[in-house]
mmCIF file of C-alpha atoms in Angstrom:
data_model
loop_
_atom_site.group_PDB
_atom_site.id
_atom_site.type_symbol
_atom_site.label_atom_id
_atom_site.label_comp_id
_atom_site.label_asym_id
_atom_site.label_seq_id
_atom_site.Cartn_x
_atom_site.Cartn_y
_atom_site.Cartn_z
ATOM 1 C CA MET Z 1 191.259 232.198 -23.761
ATOM 2 C CA ASP Z 2 190.057 234.479 -25.900
ATOM 3 C CA LEU Z 3 188.342 237.631 -25.046
ATOM 4 C CA GLU Z 4 185.631 237.092 -27.741
ATOM 5 C CA SER Z 5 185.865 233.538 -26.446
ATOM 6 C CA ALA Z 6 185.717 234.072 -23.165
ATOM 7 C CA VAL Z 7 182.209 236.053 -23.563
ATOM 8 C CA VAL Z 8 180.592 233.303 -25.166
ATOM 9 C CA ALA Z 9 181.616 231.021 -23.723
ATOM 10 C CA LEU Z 10 180.482 232.560 -20.302
ATOM 11 C CA ALA Z 11 176.949 233.420 -21.721
ATOM 12 C CA PHE Z 12 176.408 229.778 -21.637
ATOM 13 C CA PHE Z 13 177.515 228.832 -18.705
ATOM 14 C CA ALA Z 14 175.614 232.111 -16.905
ATOM 15 C CA PHE Z 15 172.411 230.638 -18.202
ATOM 16 C CA CYS Z 16 172.444 227.741 -17.690
ATOM 17 C CA GLY Z 17 174.041 228.847 -13.610
ATOM 18 C CA GLY Z 18 170.717 230.399 -14.474
ATOM 19 C CA LEU Z 19 168.298 228.161 -15.302
ATOM 20 C CA ILE Z 20 169.215 225.686 -12.587
ATOM 21 C CA ASP Z 21 168.808 228.284 -9.951
ATOM 22 C CA ALA Z 22 165.323 229.398 -11.351
ATOM 23 C CA ALA Z 23 164.928 226.014 -10.199
ATOM 24 C CA VAL Z 24 166.387 224.536 -7.008
ATOM 25 C CA GLY Z 25 169.033 227.529 -6.794
ATOM 26 C CA GLY Z 26 172.986 225.931 -6.637
ATOM 27 C CA GLY Z 27 173.427 227.772 -9.935
ATOM 28 C CA GLY Z 28 176.963 229.617 -8.383
ATOM 29 C CA LEU Z 29 178.433 225.497 -9.310
ATOM 30 C CA VAL Z 30 178.404 226.407 -12.563
ATOM 31 C CA GLN Z 31 179.064 229.793 -13.151
ATOM 32 C CA VAL Z 32 181.657 230.460 -10.926
ATOM 33 C CA PRO Z 33 184.011 227.704 -11.742
ATOM 34 C CA ALA Z 34 183.333 229.068 -15.213
ATOM 35 C CA LEU Z 35 184.049 232.627 -14.549
ATOM 36 C CA LEU Z 36 187.813 231.687 -12.089
ATOM 37 C CA HIS Z 37 188.863 229.965 -15.127
ATOM 38 C CA ALA Z 38 187.940 232.653 -17.835
ATOM 39 C CA LEU Z 39 189.017 235.276 -15.698
ATOM 40 C CA PRO Z 40 192.359 233.323 -13.502
ATOM 41 C CA GLN Z 41 193.817 237.413 -13.837
ATOM 42 C CA TYR Z 42 190.895 238.462 -11.154
ATOM 43 C CA SER Z 43 191.664 237.996 -7.620
ATOM 44 C CA LEU Z 44 188.381 236.352 -6.279
ATOM 45 C CA ALA Z 45 186.525 239.087 -4.609
ATOM 46 C CA THR Z 46 186.127 240.272 -7.760
ATOM 47 C CA VAL Z 47 185.503 236.820 -9.881
ATOM 48 C CA PHE Z 48 181.992 236.765 -6.928
ATOM 49 C CA GLY Z 49 181.519 239.660 -6.521
ATOM 50 C CA THR Z 50 180.249 239.888 -10.913
ATOM 51 C CA ASN Z 51 179.068 236.313 -9.842
ATOM 52 C CA LYS Z 52 177.156 237.440 -7.821
ATOM 53 C CA LEU Z 53 175.605 241.068 -9.610
ATOM 54 C CA ALA Z 54 174.643 238.602 -12.157
ATOM 55 C CA VAL Z 55 172.763 236.075 -10.792
ATOM 56 C CA LEU Z 56 170.858 239.604 -8.657
ATOM 57 C CA ALA Z 57 169.294 240.184 -11.888
ATOM 58 C CA GLY Z 58 168.554 235.896 -12.774
ATOM 59 C CA ASN Z 59 166.952 235.863 -8.930
ATOM 60 C CA ALA Z 60 164.784 238.912 -9.770
ATOM 61 C CA ALA Z 61 163.631 237.744 -12.988
ATOM 62 C CA SER Z 62 162.958 234.328 -11.660
ATOM 63 C CA ILE Z 63 160.756 235.841 -8.429
ATOM 64 C CA PHE Z 64 159.203 238.284 -11.202
ATOM 65 C CA SER Z 65 157.537 235.346 -13.329
ATOM 66 C CA TYR Z 66 157.053 233.492 -9.679
ATOM 67 C CA ALA Z 67 155.052 235.865 -7.826
ATOM 68 C CA ARG Z 68 152.172 235.942 -10.507
ATOM 69 C CA ARG Z 69 151.070 232.380 -9.787
ATOM 70 C CA ILE Z 70 152.239 231.219 -6.347
ATOM 71 C CA ASN Z 71 150.864 232.806 -3.452
ATOM 72 C CA ILE Z 72 153.835 234.682 -1.847
ATOM 73 C CA VAL Z 73 153.679 234.111 3.041
ATOM 74 C CA TRP Z 74 154.801 237.602 2.629
ATOM 75 C CA LYS Z 75 154.043 236.986 6.785
ATOM 76 C CA LEU Z 76 156.531 234.629 6.600
ATOM 77 C CA LEU Z 77 158.959 235.975 4.126
ATOM 78 C CA LEU Z 78 159.946 239.511 5.168
ATOM 79 C CA PRO Z 79 160.883 238.714 8.934
ATOM 80 C CA THR Z 80 162.863 235.429 6.738
ATOM 81 C CA MET Z 81 164.856 238.193 4.402
ATOM 82 C CA ILE Z 82 165.493 240.327 7.295
ATOM 83 C CA SER Z 83 167.297 238.807 9.501
ATOM 84 C CA ALA Z 84 169.013 236.479 5.599
ATOM 85 C CA PHE Z 85 170.086 240.011 4.523
ATOM 86 C CA ALA Z 86 171.636 240.404 7.762
ATOM 87 C CA CYS Z 87 173.559 238.329 7.958
ATOM 88 C CA ALA Z 88 175.102 237.979 4.702
ATOM 89 C CA TYR Z 89 176.491 240.841 5.193
ATOM 90 C CA LEU Z 90 177.916 239.816 8.354
ATOM 91 C CA GLY Z 91 179.266 236.829 6.414
ATOM 92 C CA ALA Z 92 181.245 238.798 4.345
ATOM 93 C CA PHE Z 93 182.959 240.593 6.707
ATOM 94 C CA SER Z 94 183.929 237.772 7.763
ATOM 95 C CA VAL Z 95 185.683 235.694 5.243
ATOM 96 C CA SER Z 96 188.786 235.644 7.051
ATOM 97 C CA LEU Z 97 187.435 234.574 11.256
ATOM 98 C CA ILE Z 98 186.420 230.776 10.073
ATOM 99 C CA PRO Z 99 188.368 228.705 8.533
ATOM 100 C CA ARG Z 100 187.107 227.722 5.106
ATOM 101 C CA ALA Z 101 187.619 224.052 4.913
ATOM 102 C CA VAL Z 102 185.926 224.056 8.626
ATOM 103 C CA LEU Z 103 182.902 224.933 6.295
ATOM 104 C CA GLU Z 104 183.344 223.098 4.058
ATOM 105 C CA HIS Z 105 182.659 219.549 6.220
ATOM 106 C CA LEU Z 106 179.660 220.559 8.077
ATOM 107 C CA ILE Z 107 178.658 221.698 4.371
ATOM 108 C CA PHE Z 108 179.093 218.602 3.339
ATOM 109 C CA VAL Z 109 176.963 215.894 5.709
ATOM 110 C CA VAL Z 110 174.500 217.972 5.838
ATOM 111 C CA LEU Z 111 174.050 217.998 1.638
ATOM 112 C CA VAL Z 112 174.272 213.891 2.332
ATOM 113 C CA ILE Z 113 171.822 213.793 5.182
ATOM 114 C CA MET Z 114 169.531 216.439 3.415
ATOM 115 C CA ALA Z 115 169.764 214.037 0.111
ATOM 116 C CA VAL Z 116 169.614 211.553 2.029
ATOM 117 C CA TYR Z 117 166.170 212.493 3.584
ATOM 118 C CA THR Z 118 164.784 213.825 0.189
ATOM 119 C CA PHE Z 119 165.204 210.366 -1.001
ATOM 120 C CA ALA Z 120 163.597 208.574 1.148
ATOM 121 C CA LYS Z 121 160.453 210.719 2.196
ATOM 122 C CA LYS Z 122 158.782 210.070 -1.434
ATOM 123 C CA ASP Z 123 155.885 212.740 -0.109
ATOM 124 C CA LEU Z 124 158.137 215.826 1.442
ATOM 125 C CA GLY Z 125 157.192 218.455 -0.936
ATOM 126 C CA ARG Z 126 154.567 217.308 -2.912
ATOM 127 C CA THR Z 127 151.372 219.197 -1.350
ATOM 128 C CA HIS Z 128 151.444 222.789 -0.297
ATOM 129 C CA SER Z 129 150.091 222.485 3.422
ATOM 130 C CA SER Z 130 148.942 225.889 4.682
ATOM 131 C CA HIS Z 131 150.677 225.409 8.317
ATOM 132 C CA PRO Z 132 150.048 228.688 10.579
ATOM 133 C CA CYS Z 133 151.702 231.084 10.338
ATOM 134 C CA GLY Z 134 152.349 232.635 13.996
ATOM 135 C CA GLY Z 135 155.607 233.957 15.951
ATOM 136 C CA LYS Z 136 157.238 230.695 16.193
ATOM 137 C CA GLU Z 137 157.444 230.319 12.873
ATOM 138 C CA ILE Z 138 158.539 233.984 12.180
ATOM 139 C CA LEU Z 139 161.110 233.397 14.902
ATOM 140 C CA LEU Z 140 162.081 229.929 13.305
ATOM 141 C CA GLY Z 141 162.214 232.218 10.479
ATOM 142 C CA MET Z 142 164.337 233.962 10.996
ATOM 143 C CA LEU Z 143 166.975 231.625 12.843
ATOM 144 C CA ALA Z 144 167.233 229.485 9.299
ATOM 145 C CA GLY Z 145 167.474 232.564 7.453
ATOM 146 C CA GLY Z 146 169.905 234.057 9.596
ATOM 147 C CA LEU Z 147 171.694 231.269 9.373
ATOM 148 C CA ILE Z 148 171.935 230.623 5.522
ATOM 149 C CA GLY Z 149 172.285 234.526 4.640
ATOM 150 C CA PHE Z 150 175.840 234.883 7.352
ATOM 151 C CA TYR Z 151 176.900 231.257 5.291
ATOM 152 C CA ASP Z 152 175.719 232.621 1.475
ATOM 153 C CA GLY Z 153 178.403 235.838 3.602
ATOM 154 C CA LEU Z 154 180.517 234.257 4.145
ATOM 155 C CA PHE Z 155 180.667 231.448 1.633
ATOM 156 C CA GLY Z 156 178.170 230.692 -0.605
ATOM 157 C CA PRO Z 157 178.003 227.053 -2.862
ATOM 158 C CA GLY Z 158 174.906 225.511 -2.556
ATOM 159 C CA SER Z 159 172.788 228.304 -0.076
ATOM 160 C CA GLY Z 160 169.497 228.517 -2.537
ATOM 161 C CA SER Z 161 169.002 224.528 -1.494
ATOM 162 C CA LEU Z 162 169.229 224.963 1.106
ATOM 163 C CA LEU Z 163 166.545 227.802 1.976
ATOM 164 C CA LEU Z 164 164.336 226.112 -0.987
ATOM 165 C CA PHE Z 165 165.131 222.153 1.698
ATOM 166 C CA ALA Z 166 164.534 224.869 5.347
ATOM 167 C CA PHE Z 167 161.438 226.061 3.430
ATOM 168 C CA VAL Z 168 159.752 221.788 2.298
ATOM 169 C CA LYS Z 169 160.584 220.908 6.043
ATOM 170 C CA LEU Z 170 160.420 224.244 8.394
ATOM 171 C CA PHE Z 171 157.264 225.013 6.910
ATOM 172 C CA GLY Z 172 155.636 221.700 4.878
ATOM 173 C CA PHE Z 173 155.717 224.432 1.251
ATOM 174 C CA ASP Z 174 156.288 221.800 -1.177
ATOM 175 C CA PHE Z 175 158.459 222.057 -3.567
ATOM 176 C CA LEU Z 176 157.751 224.981 -6.317
ATOM 177 C CA ASN Z 177 156.566 226.972 -3.217
ATOM 178 C CA ALA Z 178 159.590 226.303 -0.939
ATOM 179 C CA SER Z 179 162.259 227.383 -4.460
ATOM 180 C CA ALA Z 180 159.478 230.583 -5.269
ATOM 181 C CA SER Z 181 160.396 231.215 -1.424
ATOM 182 C CA ALA Z 182 163.995 230.534 -1.174
ATOM 183 C CA LYS Z 183 164.405 233.326 -3.838
ATOM 184 C CA LEU Z 184 163.495 235.520 -2.370
ATOM 185 C CA VAL Z 185 165.348 235.666 0.362
ATOM 186 C CA ASN Z 186 168.598 235.118 -2.265
ATOM 187 C CA LEU Z 187 167.733 238.475 -3.514
ATOM 188 C CA ALA Z 188 168.465 240.311 0.698
ATOM 189 C CA THR Z 189 171.752 237.922 0.624
ATOM 190 C CA PHE Z 190 172.834 238.650 -2.464
ATOM 191 C CA SER Z 191 172.116 242.716 -2.186
ATOM 192 C CA ALA Z 192 173.555 241.991 1.057
ATOM 193 C CA ALA Z 193 177.404 240.701 -0.203
ATOM 194 C CA LEU Z 194 176.720 243.662 -3.345
ATOM 195 C CA LEU Z 195 176.592 246.080 -0.922
ATOM 196 C CA PHE Z 196 180.369 245.368 0.095
ATOM 197 C CA PHE Z 197 182.086 244.247 -2.986
ATOM 198 C CA VAL Z 198 180.717 247.637 -5.208
ATOM 199 C CA PRO Z 199 181.463 249.880 -3.007
ATOM 200 C CA SER Z 200 185.319 247.492 -3.242
ATOM 201 C CA GLY Z 201 185.146 248.305 -6.647
ATOM 202 C CA HIS Z 202 184.612 243.673 -7.564
ATOM 203 C CA VAL Z 203 181.953 244.224 -10.092
ATOM 204 C CA LEU Z 204 183.896 244.114 -13.433
ATOM 205 C CA TRP Z 205 181.186 245.126 -15.458
ATOM 206 C CA THR Z 206 181.176 244.665 -18.473
ATOM 207 C CA PHE Z 207 181.085 241.012 -18.683
ATOM 208 C CA ALA Z 208 178.519 241.811 -15.722
ATOM 209 C CA GLY Z 209 175.971 242.724 -18.199
ATOM 210 C CA VAL Z 210 176.454 239.599 -20.807
ATOM 211 C CA LEU Z 211 176.097 237.175 -17.772
ATOM 212 C CA CYS Z 212 173.089 239.724 -16.428
ATOM 213 C CA VAL Z 213 171.986 238.906 -19.274
ATOM 214 C CA SER Z 214 172.892 235.524 -20.011
ATOM 215 C CA ASN Z 215 171.688 235.208 -16.541
ATOM 216 C CA ILE Z 216 168.269 236.472 -16.907
ATOM 217 C CA ALA Z 217 167.099 234.675 -19.945
ATOM 218 C CA GLY Z 218 168.654 230.958 -18.120
ATOM 219 C CA ALA Z 219 165.847 232.185 -15.036
ATOM 220 C CA ILE Z 220 162.888 232.651 -17.107
ATOM 221 C CA ALA Z 221 163.838 229.252 -18.996
ATOM 222 C CA GLY Z 222 164.433 228.053 -15.620
ATOM 223 C CA THR Z 223 161.337 229.054 -13.975
ATOM 224 C CA PHE Z 224 158.596 228.245 -16.963
ATOM 225 C CA LEU Z 225 159.653 224.563 -16.480
ATOM 226 C CA ALA Z 226 159.783 224.338 -12.496
ATOM 227 C CA LEU Z 227 155.772 226.388 -13.367
ATOM 228 C CA ARG Z 228 154.873 223.728 -16.097
ATOM 229 C CA TYR Z 229 156.473 220.053 -14.854
ATOM 230 C CA GLY Z 230 155.513 221.786 -10.661
ATOM 231 C CA SER Z 231 157.194 220.117 -7.549
ATOM 232 C CA GLY Z 232 158.180 216.750 -9.081
ATOM 233 C CA PHE Z 233 159.833 218.117 -11.483
ATOM 234 C CA ILE Z 234 161.823 220.640 -9.275
ATOM 235 C CA ARG Z 235 162.042 217.550 -6.371
ATOM 236 C CA VAL Z 236 163.856 215.241 -9.230
ATOM 237 C CA PHE Z 237 165.960 218.628 -9.422
ATOM 238 C CA PHE Z 238 166.566 219.504 -6.075
ATOM 239 C CA LEU Z 239 168.195 215.352 -5.729
ATOM 240 C CA ILE Z 240 170.235 215.942 -9.035
ATOM 241 C CA LEU Z 241 172.031 218.601 -8.282
ATOM 242 C CA LEU Z 242 172.280 217.833 -4.310
ATOM 243 C CA VAL Z 243 174.429 214.744 -5.880
ATOM 244 C CA PHE Z 244 176.488 217.424 -8.131
ATOM 245 C CA LEU Z 245 176.790 218.984 -4.937
ATOM 246 C CA ILE Z 246 178.289 216.219 -2.273
ATOM 247 C CA GLY Z 247 180.221 215.049 -5.468
ATOM 248 C CA ARG Z 248 182.135 218.233 -5.729
ATOM 249 C CA MET Z 249 182.015 219.403 -2.471
ATOM 250 C CA GLY Z 250 183.735 216.438 -1.148
ATOM 251 C CA LEU Z 251 186.678 215.602 -4.368
ATOM 252 C CA SER Z 252 187.332 219.069 -2.326
ATOM 253 C CA ILE Z 253 188.011 217.506 0.236
ATOM 254 C CA PHE Z 254 188.977 214.663 0.200
ATOM 255 C CA GLN Z 255 191.273 214.192 -2.395
ATOM 256 C CA PRO Z 256 193.374 216.272 -0.836
ATOM 257 C CA LEU Z 257 193.631 213.613 1.589
ATOM 258 C CA LEU Z 258 193.745 210.440 -0.989
ATOM 259 C CA GLN Z 259 197.800 211.590 -2.892
ATOM 260 C CA GLN Z 260 198.822 211.643 0.605
#
């Protein structure tokens, strides 16, 4: 693939990734494979660093759009973001300590449980309840943010979807408010990862510029769809993404076993 074709292809996939990420998270599942295919001569760290910069830009654009329409529960979100930031940075440094295969198997099971539960609970995430936000809820948010933040720094795929589900299940948010809140926490995790990738030189700035613009455009489109069609639309989109996630991770886990 020549340079011009690679840039056009990456711009398209970055737009699609931004759109998906703005609505339900998981845009990296579209964008990262495209980067790996288009830039095979670069290391995984460089691909991940370039991707993180692009998704950070798209995430910031979607947050700006959400913030004007959604009442953010800052009392809960700020401690959760701080915990996620710290643990994502630790996760980036812990890549060599935890076998990737163990993490893949664990997240695969979690995704299956999330999909079955969301499909069975038809009313899950359709209404936004005003749960009290006391010390217990803040500690629970910090725990969830820390665990998912660590996972995002260590591995990454599906972290936005895990956050979305956590806000719906643990705090009674509807899918629209949960999506906006998940974006804020992801803003912290992406920033933490870039603190590792940028100083170590793992960002391709020329490609990152194109990806950022495309990701922002996709994020604006995804946020518009989410705000226009609401929690019902996000729930369906979320289930579709979970099925895709389960299929993709299941293939990577079980295909080698079937070939033996």
